[in-house]
């Protein structure tokens, strides 16, 4: 019997990694991605390639805030299919990292390690009307508060398929060699 999402305590694992070259382009699966501090995943549409630090926008909507990396639980996609009859593949959900075995919502305002990278959960990534238009009515209701997590890269590194997602105690960082500069 599959665990319900509220029962998952981790450590979870990365089951899929996706990038998209530009906004609106289809996502493509990769075996690993390089996370760069304050910039995102190299080769992804959300990677900040500008000069200096990424602008910190305020306000509502998709363009607000920052999002270096997006994550979603595979269990949420399973529940969407089971409870609402809506099949959304990992590629279609447009999140970078698909996890299994850990609840992501509790990672808001917490640092966690994936591979050699350290990320910080910023906020929930609620489903948008555009995705619902592309897939099927009812998607927003089915993924409400299960749409994943937006995160920032606080220490760059490599993220690979199968890597564990390890929540870090508040105020600590893992004792690993520093990641190579980007």
mmCIF file of N, CA and C in Angstrom, residues 25-150:
data_model
loop_
_atom_site.group_PDB
_atom_site.id
_atom_site.type_symbol
_atom_site.label_atom_id
_atom_site.label_comp_id
_atom_site.label_asym_id
_atom_site.label_seq_id
_atom_site.Cartn_x
_atom_site.Cartn_y
_atom_site.Cartn_z
ATOM 1 N N UNK A 25 8.875 26.546 -23.433
ATOM 2 C CA UNK A 25 9.447 25.392 -24.139
ATOM 3 C C UNK A 25 9.123 24.113 -23.382
ATOM 4 N N UNK A 26 9.040 22.985 -24.092
ATOM 5 C CA UNK A 26 8.850 21.711 -23.390
ATOM 6 C C UNK A 26 10.032 21.432 -22.464
ATOM 7 N N UNK A 27 9.755 20.733 -21.378
ATOM 8 C CA UNK A 27 10.837 20.332 -20.486
ATOM 9 C C UNK A 27 11.521 19.101 -21.056
ATOM 10 N N UNK A 28 12.776 18.916 -20.685
ATOM 11 C CA UNK A 28 13.512 17.722 -21.100
ATOM 12 C C UNK A 28 14.197 17.131 -19.877
ATOM 13 N N UNK A 29 14.261 15.810 -19.870
ATOM 14 C CA UNK A 29 14.805 15.092 -18.714
ATOM 15 C C UNK A 29 16.327 15.048 -18.799
ATOM 16 N N UNK A 30 16.974 15.207 -17.644
ATOM 17 C CA UNK A 30 18.432 15.111 -17.548
ATOM 18 C C UNK A 30 18.787 14.188 -16.388
ATOM 19 N N UNK A 31 20.000 13.647 -16.414
ATOM 20 C CA UNK A 31 20.456 12.756 -15.341
ATOM 21 C C UNK A 31 21.034 13.536 -14.169
ATOM 22 N N UNK A 32 21.524 14.743 -14.442
ATOM 23 C CA UNK A 32 22.070 15.587 -13.381
ATOM 24 C C UNK A 32 21.972 17.040 -13.806
ATOM 25 N N UNK A 33 22.064 17.915 -12.826
ATOM 26 C CA UNK A 33 22.031 19.346 -13.083
ATOM 27 C C UNK A 33 23.002 20.029 -12.129
ATOM 28 N N UNK A 34 23.592 21.121 -12.607
ATOM 29 C CA UNK A 34 24.491 21.901 -11.763
ATOM 30 C C UNK A 34 23.718 23.092 -11.212
ATOM 31 N N UNK A 35 23.630 23.155 -9.892
ATOM 32 C CA UNK A 35 22.963 24.258 -9.200
ATOM 33 C C UNK A 35 24.016 25.305 -8.855
ATOM 34 N N UNK A 36 23.732 26.562 -9.186
ATOM 35 C CA UNK A 36 24.662 27.658 -8.933
ATOM 36 C C UNK A 36 24.027 28.605 -7.911
ATOM 37 N N UNK A 37 24.785 28.929 -6.882
ATOM 38 C CA UNK A 37 24.300 29.780 -5.798
ATOM 39 C C UNK A 37 23.672 31.062 -6.335
ATOM 40 N N UNK A 38 22.424 31.316 -5.934
ATOM 41 C CA UNK A 38 21.735 32.541 -6.295
ATOM 42 C C UNK A 38 21.336 32.653 -7.751
ATOM 43 N N UNK A 39 21.548 31.602 -8.540
ATOM 44 C CA UNK A 39 21.251 31.673 -9.974
ATOM 45 C C UNK A 39 20.300 30.590 -10.448
ATOM 46 N N UNK A 40 20.405 29.385 -9.910
ATOM 47 C CA UNK A 40 19.511 28.312 -10.328
ATOM 48 C C UNK A 40 20.249 27.159 -10.971
ATOM 49 N N UNK A 41 19.540 26.436 -11.842
ATOM 50 C CA UNK A 41 20.095 25.266 -12.516
ATOM 51 C C UNK A 41 20.596 25.668 -13.897
ATOM 52 N N UNK A 42 21.858 25.391 -14.176
ATOM 53 C CA UNK A 42 22.457 25.742 -15.460
ATOM 54 C C UNK A 42 21.645 25.095 -16.583
ATOM 55 N N UNK A 43 21.283 25.887 -17.582
ATOM 56 C CA UNK A 43 20.527 25.394 -18.727
ATOM 57 C C UNK A 43 19.023 25.497 -18.585
ATOM 58 N N UNK A 44 18.536 25.942 -17.419
ATOM 59 C CA UNK A 44 17.092 26.033 -17.203
ATOM 60 C C UNK A 44 16.584 27.438 -17.494
ATOM 61 N N UNK A 45 15.319 27.543 -17.825
ATOM 62 C CA UNK A 45 14.673 28.823 -18.136
ATOM 63 C C UNK A 45 14.748 29.812 -16.982
ATOM 64 N N UNK A 46 14.804 29.330 -15.753
ATOM 65 C CA UNK A 46 14.845 30.209 -14.583
ATOM 66 C C UNK A 46 16.261 30.548 -14.131
ATOM 67 N N UNK A 47 17.265 30.088 -14.863
ATOM 68 C CA UNK A 47 18.652 30.376 -14.489
ATOM 69 C C UNK A 47 18.915 31.864 -14.700
ATOM 70 N N UNK A 48 19.441 32.523 -13.670
ATOM 71 C CA UNK A 48 19.751 33.948 -13.755
ATOM 72 C C UNK A 48 21.151 34.097 -14.330
ATOM 73 N N UNK A 49 21.234 34.564 -15.583
ATOM 74 C CA UNK A 49 22.525 34.733 -16.249
ATOM 75 C C UNK A 49 22.933 36.199 -16.313
ATOM 76 N N UNK A 50 22.174 37.072 -15.668
ATOM 77 C CA UNK A 50 22.462 38.500 -15.702
ATOM 78 C C UNK A 50 23.661 38.872 -14.849
ATOM 79 N N UNK A 51 24.012 40.122 -14.909
ATOM 80 C CA UNK A 51 25.115 40.644 -14.113
ATOM 81 C C UNK A 51 24.661 40.833 -12.674
ATOM 82 N N UNK A 52 25.554 40.545 -11.747
ATOM 83 C CA UNK A 52 25.255 40.768 -10.341
ATOM 84 C C UNK A 52 24.215 39.808 -9.815
ATOM 85 N N UNK A 53 23.736 40.084 -8.605
ATOM 86 C CA UNK A 53 22.754 39.182 -7.987
ATOM 87 C C UNK A 53 21.399 39.265 -8.687
ATOM 88 N N UNK A 54 20.650 38.188 -8.563
ATOM 89 C CA UNK A 54 19.297 38.132 -9.132
ATOM 90 C C UNK A 54 18.432 39.192 -8.453
ATOM 91 N N UNK A 55 17.633 39.941 -9.236
ATOM 92 C CA UNK A 55 16.711 40.906 -8.621
ATOM 93 C C UNK A 55 15.710 40.191 -7.724
ATOM 94 N N UNK A 56 15.399 40.775 -6.605
ATOM 95 C CA UNK A 56 14.424 40.218 -5.658
ATOM 96 C C UNK A 56 13.124 40.988 -5.832
ATOM 97 N N UNK A 57 12.196 40.425 -6.593
ATOM 98 C CA UNK A 57 10.928 41.099 -6.854
ATOM 99 C C UNK A 57 9.934 40.813 -5.744
ATOM 100 N N UNK A 58 9.022 41.727 -5.562
ATOM 101 C CA UNK A 58 7.950 41.572 -4.574
ATOM 102 C C UNK A 58 6.614 41.625 -5.312
ATOM 103 N N UNK A 59 5.605 41.067 -4.686
ATOM 104 C CA UNK A 59 4.266 41.139 -5.264
ATOM 105 C C UNK A 59 3.674 39.763 -5.459
ATOM 106 N N UNK A 60 2.547 39.724 -6.132
ATOM 107 C CA UNK A 60 1.833 38.465 -6.342
ATOM 108 C C UNK A 60 2.067 37.960 -7.760
ATOM 109 N N UNK A 61 1.791 36.685 -7.946
ATOM 110 C CA UNK A 61 1.846 36.113 -9.286
ATOM 111 C C UNK A 61 3.159 35.445 -9.600
ATOM 112 N N UNK A 62 3.192 34.861 -10.793
ATOM 113 C CA UNK A 62 4.321 34.062 -11.235
ATOM 114 C C UNK A 62 5.627 34.859 -11.259
ATOM 115 N N UNK A 63 5.558 36.116 -11.616
ATOM 116 C CA UNK A 63 6.769 36.917 -11.765
ATOM 117 C C UNK A 63 7.308 37.453 -10.445
ATOM 118 N N UNK A 64 6.632 37.154 -9.347
ATOM 119 C CA UNK A 64 7.077 37.698 -8.068
ATOM 120 C C UNK A 64 8.133 36.808 -7.434
ATOM 121 N N UNK A 65 8.942 37.403 -6.605
ATOM 122 C CA UNK A 65 9.925 36.631 -5.858
ATOM 123 C C UNK A 65 10.988 36.021 -6.742
ATOM 124 N N UNK A 66 11.580 34.957 -6.243
ATOM 125 C CA UNK A 66 12.606 34.251 -6.987
ATOM 126 C C UNK A 66 12.277 32.772 -6.976
ATOM 127 N N UNK A 67 12.829 32.075 -7.913
ATOM 128 C CA UNK A 67 12.685 30.624 -7.940
ATOM 129 C C UNK A 67 13.869 30.071 -8.705
ATOM 130 N N UNK A 68 14.894 29.667 -7.975
ATOM 131 C CA UNK A 68 16.039 29.040 -8.620
ATOM 132 C C UNK A 68 15.699 27.624 -9.058
ATOM 133 N N UNK A 69 14.938 26.910 -8.219
ATOM 134 C CA UNK A 69 14.625 25.498 -8.438
ATOM 135 C C UNK A 69 13.193 25.242 -7.971
ATOM 136 N N UNK A 70 12.465 24.425 -8.729
ATOM 137 C CA UNK A 70 11.116 24.033 -8.309
ATOM 138 C C UNK A 70 11.073 22.522 -8.109
ATOM 139 N N UNK A 71 10.305 22.104 -7.114
ATOM 140 C CA UNK A 71 10.194 20.682 -6.771
ATOM 141 C C UNK A 71 8.725 20.316 -6.625
ATOM 142 N N UNK A 72 8.411 19.033 -6.831
ATOM 143 C CA UNK A 72 7.075 18.507 -6.566
ATOM 144 C C UNK A 72 7.207 17.052 -6.143
ATOM 145 N N UNK A 73 6.287 16.607 -5.304
ATOM 146 C CA UNK A 73 6.269 15.216 -4.845
ATOM 147 C C UNK A 73 5.611 14.335 -5.904
ATOM 148 N N UNK A 74 6.236 13.213 -6.241
ATOM 149 C CA UNK A 74 5.617 12.237 -7.141
ATOM 150 C C UNK A 74 4.292 11.766 -6.552
ATOM 151 N N UNK A 75 4.220 11.693 -5.228
ATOM 152 C CA UNK A 75 2.990 11.268 -4.564
ATOM 153 C C UNK A 75 1.832 12.228 -4.849
ATOM 154 N N UNK A 76 2.121 13.521 -5.037
ATOM 155 C CA UNK A 76 1.068 14.488 -5.364
ATOM 156 C C UNK A 76 0.521 14.221 -6.762
ATOM 157 N N UNK A 77 1.409 13.866 -7.693
ATOM 158 C CA UNK A 77 0.960 13.527 -9.044
ATOM 159 C C UNK A 77 0.139 12.242 -9.029
ATOM 160 N N UNK A 78 0.567 11.270 -8.218
ATOM 161 C CA UNK A 78 -0.195 10.021 -8.067
ATOM 162 C C UNK A 78 -1.589 10.311 -7.512
ATOM 163 N N UNK A 79 -1.675 11.172 -6.491
ATOM 164 C CA UNK A 79 -2.958 11.507 -5.865
ATOM 165 C C UNK A 79 -3.861 12.266 -6.832
ATOM 166 N N UNK A 80 -3.293 13.129 -7.654
ATOM 167 C CA UNK A 80 -4.075 13.865 -8.646
ATOM 168 C C UNK A 80 -4.772 12.886 -9.588
ATOM 169 N N UNK A 81 -4.058 11.869 -10.013
ATOM 170 C CA UNK A 81 -4.630 10.846 -10.892
ATOM 171 C C UNK A 81 -5.684 10.023 -10.148
ATOM 172 N N UNK A 82 -5.333 9.574 -8.964
ATOM 173 C CA UNK A 82 -6.215 8.700 -8.182
ATOM 174 C C UNK A 82 -7.495 9.420 -7.729
ATOM 175 N N UNK A 83 -7.362 10.651 -7.253
ATOM 176 C CA UNK A 83 -8.496 11.364 -6.659
ATOM 177 C C UNK A 83 -9.316 12.182 -7.653
ATOM 178 N N UNK A 84 -8.676 12.618 -8.750
ATOM 179 C CA UNK A 84 -9.361 13.512 -9.685
ATOM 180 C C UNK A 84 -9.376 12.987 -11.115
ATOM 181 N N UNK A 85 -8.733 11.852 -11.347
ATOM 182 C CA UNK A 85 -8.694 11.290 -12.694
ATOM 183 C C UNK A 85 -7.908 12.134 -13.675
ATOM 184 N N UNK A 86 -6.964 12.925 -13.164
ATOM 185 C CA UNK A 86 -6.140 13.788 -14.018
ATOM 186 C C UNK A 86 -4.717 13.256 -14.005
ATOM 187 N N UNK A 87 -4.256 12.830 -15.173
ATOM 188 C CA UNK A 87 -2.887 12.343 -15.291
ATOM 189 C C UNK A 87 -1.993 13.505 -15.711
ATOM 190 N N UNK A 88 -1.012 13.796 -14.896
ATOM 191 C CA UNK A 88 -0.035 14.847 -15.167
ATOM 192 C C UNK A 88 1.333 14.206 -15.045
ATOM 193 N N UNK A 89 2.049 14.122 -16.155
ATOM 194 C CA UNK A 89 3.359 13.481 -16.119
ATOM 195 C C UNK A 89 4.370 14.411 -15.456
ATOM 196 N N UNK A 90 5.479 13.857 -14.979
ATOM 197 C CA UNK A 90 6.519 14.721 -14.415
ATOM 198 C C UNK A 90 6.977 15.807 -15.391
ATOM 199 N N UNK A 91 7.065 15.500 -16.665
ATOM 200 C CA UNK A 91 7.478 16.509 -17.646
ATOM 201 C C UNK A 91 6.427 17.607 -17.795
ATOM 202 N N UNK A 92 5.152 17.244 -17.739
ATOM 203 C CA UNK A 92 4.071 18.214 -17.917
ATOM 204 C C UNK A 92 3.898 19.146 -16.726
ATOM 205 N N UNK A 93 4.298 18.725 -15.536
ATOM 206 C CA UNK A 93 4.070 19.571 -14.354
ATOM 207 C C UNK A 93 5.027 20.757 -14.300
ATOM 208 N N UNK A 94 6.080 20.744 -15.125
ATOM 209 C CA UNK A 94 7.014 21.862 -15.291
ATOM 210 C C UNK A 94 7.812 22.187 -14.033
ATOM 211 N N UNK A 95 7.999 21.216 -13.162
ATOM 212 C CA UNK A 95 8.873 21.388 -12.005
ATOM 213 C C UNK A 95 10.232 20.793 -12.366
ATOM 214 N N UNK A 96 11.299 21.336 -11.758
ATOM 215 C CA UNK A 96 12.645 20.834 -12.048
ATOM 216 C C UNK A 96 12.915 19.472 -11.435
ATOM 217 N N UNK A 97 12.543 19.309 -10.178
ATOM 218 C CA UNK A 97 12.894 18.094 -9.445
ATOM 219 C C UNK A 97 11.629 17.386 -8.980
ATOM 220 N N UNK A 98 11.554 16.086 -9.268
ATOM 221 C CA UNK A 98 10.448 15.258 -8.803
ATOM 222 C C UNK A 98 11.011 14.391 -7.685
ATOM 223 N N UNK A 99 10.349 14.437 -6.526
ATOM 224 C CA UNK A 99 10.828 13.688 -5.358
ATOM 225 C C UNK A 99 9.851 12.577 -5.015
ATOM 226 N N UNK A 100 10.332 11.631 -4.246
ATOM 227 C CA UNK A 100 9.469 10.586 -3.697
ATOM 228 C C UNK A 100 9.970 10.268 -2.300
ATOM 229 N N UNK A 101 9.020 10.169 -1.344
ATOM 230 C CA UNK A 101 9.362 9.737 0.001
ATOM 231 C C UNK A 101 9.548 10.830 1.028
ATOM 232 N N UNK A 102 9.267 12.082 0.671
ATOM 233 C CA UNK A 102 9.402 13.177 1.637
ATOM 234 C C UNK A 102 8.338 14.234 1.348
ATOM 235 N N UNK A 103 7.775 14.789 2.406
ATOM 236 C CA UNK A 103 6.845 15.908 2.266
ATOM 237 C C UNK A 103 7.661 17.175 2.028
ATOM 238 N N UNK A 104 7.311 17.933 1.002
ATOM 239 C CA UNK A 104 8.038 19.149 0.672
ATOM 240 C C UNK A 104 7.496 20.381 1.401
ATOM 241 N N UNK A 105 6.199 20.432 1.683
ATOM 242 C CA UNK A 105 5.626 21.629 2.320
ATOM 243 C C UNK A 105 6.353 22.037 3.599
ATOM 244 N N UNK A 106 6.758 21.098 4.465
ATOM 245 C CA UNK A 106 7.470 21.505 5.684
ATOM 246 C C UNK A 106 8.858 22.109 5.424
ATOM 247 N N UNK A 107 9.332 22.062 4.179
ATOM 248 C CA UNK A 107 10.654 22.612 3.874
ATOM 249 C C UNK A 107 10.625 24.109 3.575
ATOM 250 N N UNK A 108 9.450 24.740 3.637
ATOM 251 C CA UNK A 108 9.389 26.201 3.499
ATOM 252 C C UNK A 108 10.166 26.802 4.667
ATOM 253 N N UNK A 109 11.055 27.742 4.367
ATOM 254 C CA UNK A 109 11.914 28.410 5.359
ATOM 255 C C UNK A 109 12.935 27.473 5.989
ATOM 256 N N UNK A 110 13.244 26.377 5.337
ATOM 257 C CA UNK A 110 14.250 25.449 5.858
ATOM 258 C C UNK A 110 15.258 25.124 4.760
ATOM 259 N N UNK A 111 16.513 24.937 5.183
ATOM 260 C CA UNK A 111 17.544 24.502 4.246
ATOM 261 C C UNK A 111 17.552 22.985 4.178
ATOM 262 N N UNK A 112 17.893 22.474 2.989
ATOM 263 C CA UNK A 112 17.988 21.034 2.792
ATOM 264 C C UNK A 112 19.048 20.763 1.737
ATOM 265 N N UNK A 113 19.648 19.596 1.848
ATOM 266 C CA UNK A 113 20.725 19.219 0.939
ATOM 267 C C UNK A 113 20.213 18.193 -0.060
ATOM 268 N N UNK A 114 20.569 18.393 -1.331
ATOM 269 C CA UNK A 114 20.324 17.418 -2.387
ATOM 270 C C UNK A 114 21.645 17.277 -3.127
ATOM 271 N N UNK A 115 22.218 16.084 -3.118
ATOM 272 C CA UNK A 115 23.545 15.910 -3.707
ATOM 273 C C UNK A 115 24.535 16.777 -2.956
ATOM 274 N N UNK A 116 25.313 17.558 -3.704
ATOM 275 C CA UNK A 116 26.268 18.459 -3.049
ATOM 276 C C UNK A 116 25.730 19.885 -2.935
ATOM 277 N N UNK A 117 24.500 20.109 -3.367
ATOM 278 C CA UNK A 117 23.889 21.441 -3.306
ATOM 279 C C UNK A 117 23.065 21.589 -2.029
ATOM 280 N N UNK A 118 22.968 22.823 -1.558
ATOM 281 C CA UNK A 118 22.088 23.157 -0.436
ATOM 282 C C UNK A 118 21.080 24.180 -0.948
ATOM 283 N N UNK A 119 19.805 23.890 -0.715
ATOM 284 C CA UNK A 119 18.716 24.764 -1.126
ATOM 285 C C UNK A 119 17.947 25.228 0.099
ATOM 286 N N UNK A 120 17.176 26.300 -0.061
ATOM 287 C CA UNK A 120 16.289 26.790 0.998
ATOM 288 C C UNK A 120 14.889 26.897 0.397
ATOM 289 N N UNK A 121 13.924 26.275 1.053
ATOM 290 C CA UNK A 121 12.540 26.380 0.608
ATOM 291 C C UNK A 121 12.027 27.788 0.820
ATOM 292 N N UNK A 122 11.478 28.393 -0.221
ATOM 293 C CA UNK A 122 10.983 29.765 -0.138
ATOM 294 C C UNK A 122 9.485 29.829 0.105
ATOM 295 N N UNK A 123 8.738 29.082 -0.689
ATOM 296 C CA UNK A 123 7.281 29.089 -0.558
ATOM 297 C C UNK A 123 6.703 27.947 -1.372
ATOM 298 N N UNK A 124 5.428 27.682 -1.127
ATOM 299 C CA UNK A 124 4.748 26.655 -1.907
ATOM 300 C C UNK A 124 4.622 27.127 -3.351
ATOM 301 N N UNK A 125 4.634 26.192 -4.262
ATOM 302 C CA UNK A 125 4.469 26.483 -5.681
ATOM 303 C C UNK A 125 3.079 26.010 -6.088
ATOM 304 N N UNK A 126 2.103 26.873 -5.893
ATOM 305 C CA UNK A 126 0.722 26.508 -6.194
ATOM 306 C C UNK A 126 0.527 26.404 -7.707
ATOM 307 N N UNK A 127 -0.372 25.531 -8.149
ATOM 308 C CA UNK A 127 -0.609 25.376 -9.587
ATOM 309 C C UNK A 127 -1.218 26.649 -10.170
ATOM 310 N N UNK A 128 -0.923 26.914 -11.437
ATOM 311 C CA UNK A 128 -1.393 28.140 -12.075
ATOM 312 C C UNK A 128 -2.498 27.841 -13.092
ATOM 313 N N UNK A 129 -3.240 28.882 -13.439
ATOM 314 C CA UNK A 129 -4.346 28.754 -14.387
ATOM 315 C C UNK A 129 -3.849 28.317 -15.762
ATOM 316 N N UNK A 130 -2.669 28.754 -16.151
ATOM 317 C CA UNK A 130 -2.127 28.375 -17.469
ATOM 318 C C UNK A 130 -1.921 26.867 -17.544
ATOM 319 N N UNK A 131 -1.366 26.272 -16.495
ATOM 320 C CA UNK A 131 -1.162 24.826 -16.490
ATOM 321 C C UNK A 131 -2.507 24.108 -16.553
ATOM 322 N N UNK A 132 -3.496 24.623 -15.838
ATOM 323 C CA UNK A 132 -4.828 24.013 -15.880
ATOM 324 C C UNK A 132 -5.413 24.094 -17.290
ATOM 325 N N UNK A 133 -5.207 25.216 -17.988
ATOM 326 C CA UNK A 133 -5.677 25.353 -19.370
ATOM 327 C C UNK A 133 -5.017 24.325 -20.281
ATOM 328 N N UNK A 134 -3.736 24.081 -20.056
ATOM 329 C CA UNK A 134 -3.001 23.143 -20.905
ATOM 330 C C UNK A 134 -3.376 21.693 -20.635
ATOM 331 N N UNK A 135 -3.720 21.378 -19.395
ATOM 332 C CA UNK A 135 -3.936 19.982 -19.019
ATOM 333 C C UNK A 135 -5.419 19.644 -18.966
ATOM 334 N N UNK A 136 -6.122 20.189 -17.976
ATOM 335 C CA UNK A 136 -7.532 19.837 -17.798
ATOM 336 C C UNK A 136 -8.122 20.636 -16.642
ATOM 337 N N UNK A 137 -9.395 21.048 -16.775
ATOM 338 C CA UNK A 137 -10.047 21.705 -15.640
ATOM 339 C C UNK A 137 -10.026 20.787 -14.416
ATOM 340 N N UNK A 138 -9.858 21.394 -13.253
ATOM 341 C CA UNK A 138 -9.799 20.635 -12.008
ATOM 342 C C UNK A 138 -8.391 20.454 -11.492
ATOM 343 N N UNK A 139 -7.402 20.781 -12.314
ATOM 344 C CA UNK A 139 -6.008 20.595 -11.907
ATOM 345 C C UNK A 139 -5.653 21.480 -10.712
ATOM 346 N N UNK A 140 -6.108 22.725 -10.716
ATOM 347 C CA UNK A 140 -5.784 23.624 -9.603
ATOM 348 C C UNK A 140 -6.343 23.063 -8.301
ATOM 349 N N UNK A 141 -7.604 22.647 -8.316
ATOM 350 C CA UNK A 141 -8.212 22.076 -7.109
ATOM 351 C C UNK A 141 -7.452 20.818 -6.676
ATOM 352 N N UNK A 142 -7.066 19.993 -7.625
ATOM 353 C CA UNK A 142 -6.383 18.739 -7.307
ATOM 354 C C UNK A 142 -4.983 18.910 -6.756
ATOM 355 N N UNK A 143 -4.316 20.007 -7.123
ATOM 356 C CA UNK A 143 -2.943 20.229 -6.646
ATOM 357 C C UNK A 143 -2.835 21.361 -5.628
ATOM 358 N N UNK A 144 -3.959 21.905 -5.189
ATOM 359 C CA UNK A 144 -3.907 22.990 -4.214
ATOM 360 C C UNK A 144 -3.148 22.540 -2.966
ATOM 361 N N UNK A 145 -2.136 23.272 -2.603
ATOM 362 C CA UNK A 145 -1.232 22.994 -1.476
ATOM 363 C C UNK A 145 -0.424 21.708 -1.676
ATOM 364 N N UNK A 146 -0.459 21.144 -2.889
ATOM 365 C CA UNK A 146 0.362 19.980 -3.231
ATOM 366 C C UNK A 146 1.130 20.232 -4.530
ATOM 367 N N UNK A 147 1.197 21.497 -4.945
ATOM 368 C CA UNK A 147 1.835 21.837 -6.210
ATOM 369 C C UNK A 147 3.341 21.911 -6.158
ATOM 370 N N UNK A 148 3.916 21.702 -4.989
ATOM 371 C CA UNK A 148 5.363 21.675 -4.890
ATOM 372 C C UNK A 148 5.939 22.825 -4.091
ATOM 373 N N UNK A 149 7.215 23.063 -4.316
ATOM 374 C CA UNK A 149 7.997 24.002 -3.526
ATOM 375 C C UNK A 149 8.891 24.815 -4.446
ATOM 376 N N UNK A 150 8.993 26.103 -4.178
ATOM 377 C CA UNK A 150 9.976 26.965 -4.844
ATOM 378 C C UNK A 150 11.148 27.114 -3.887
#
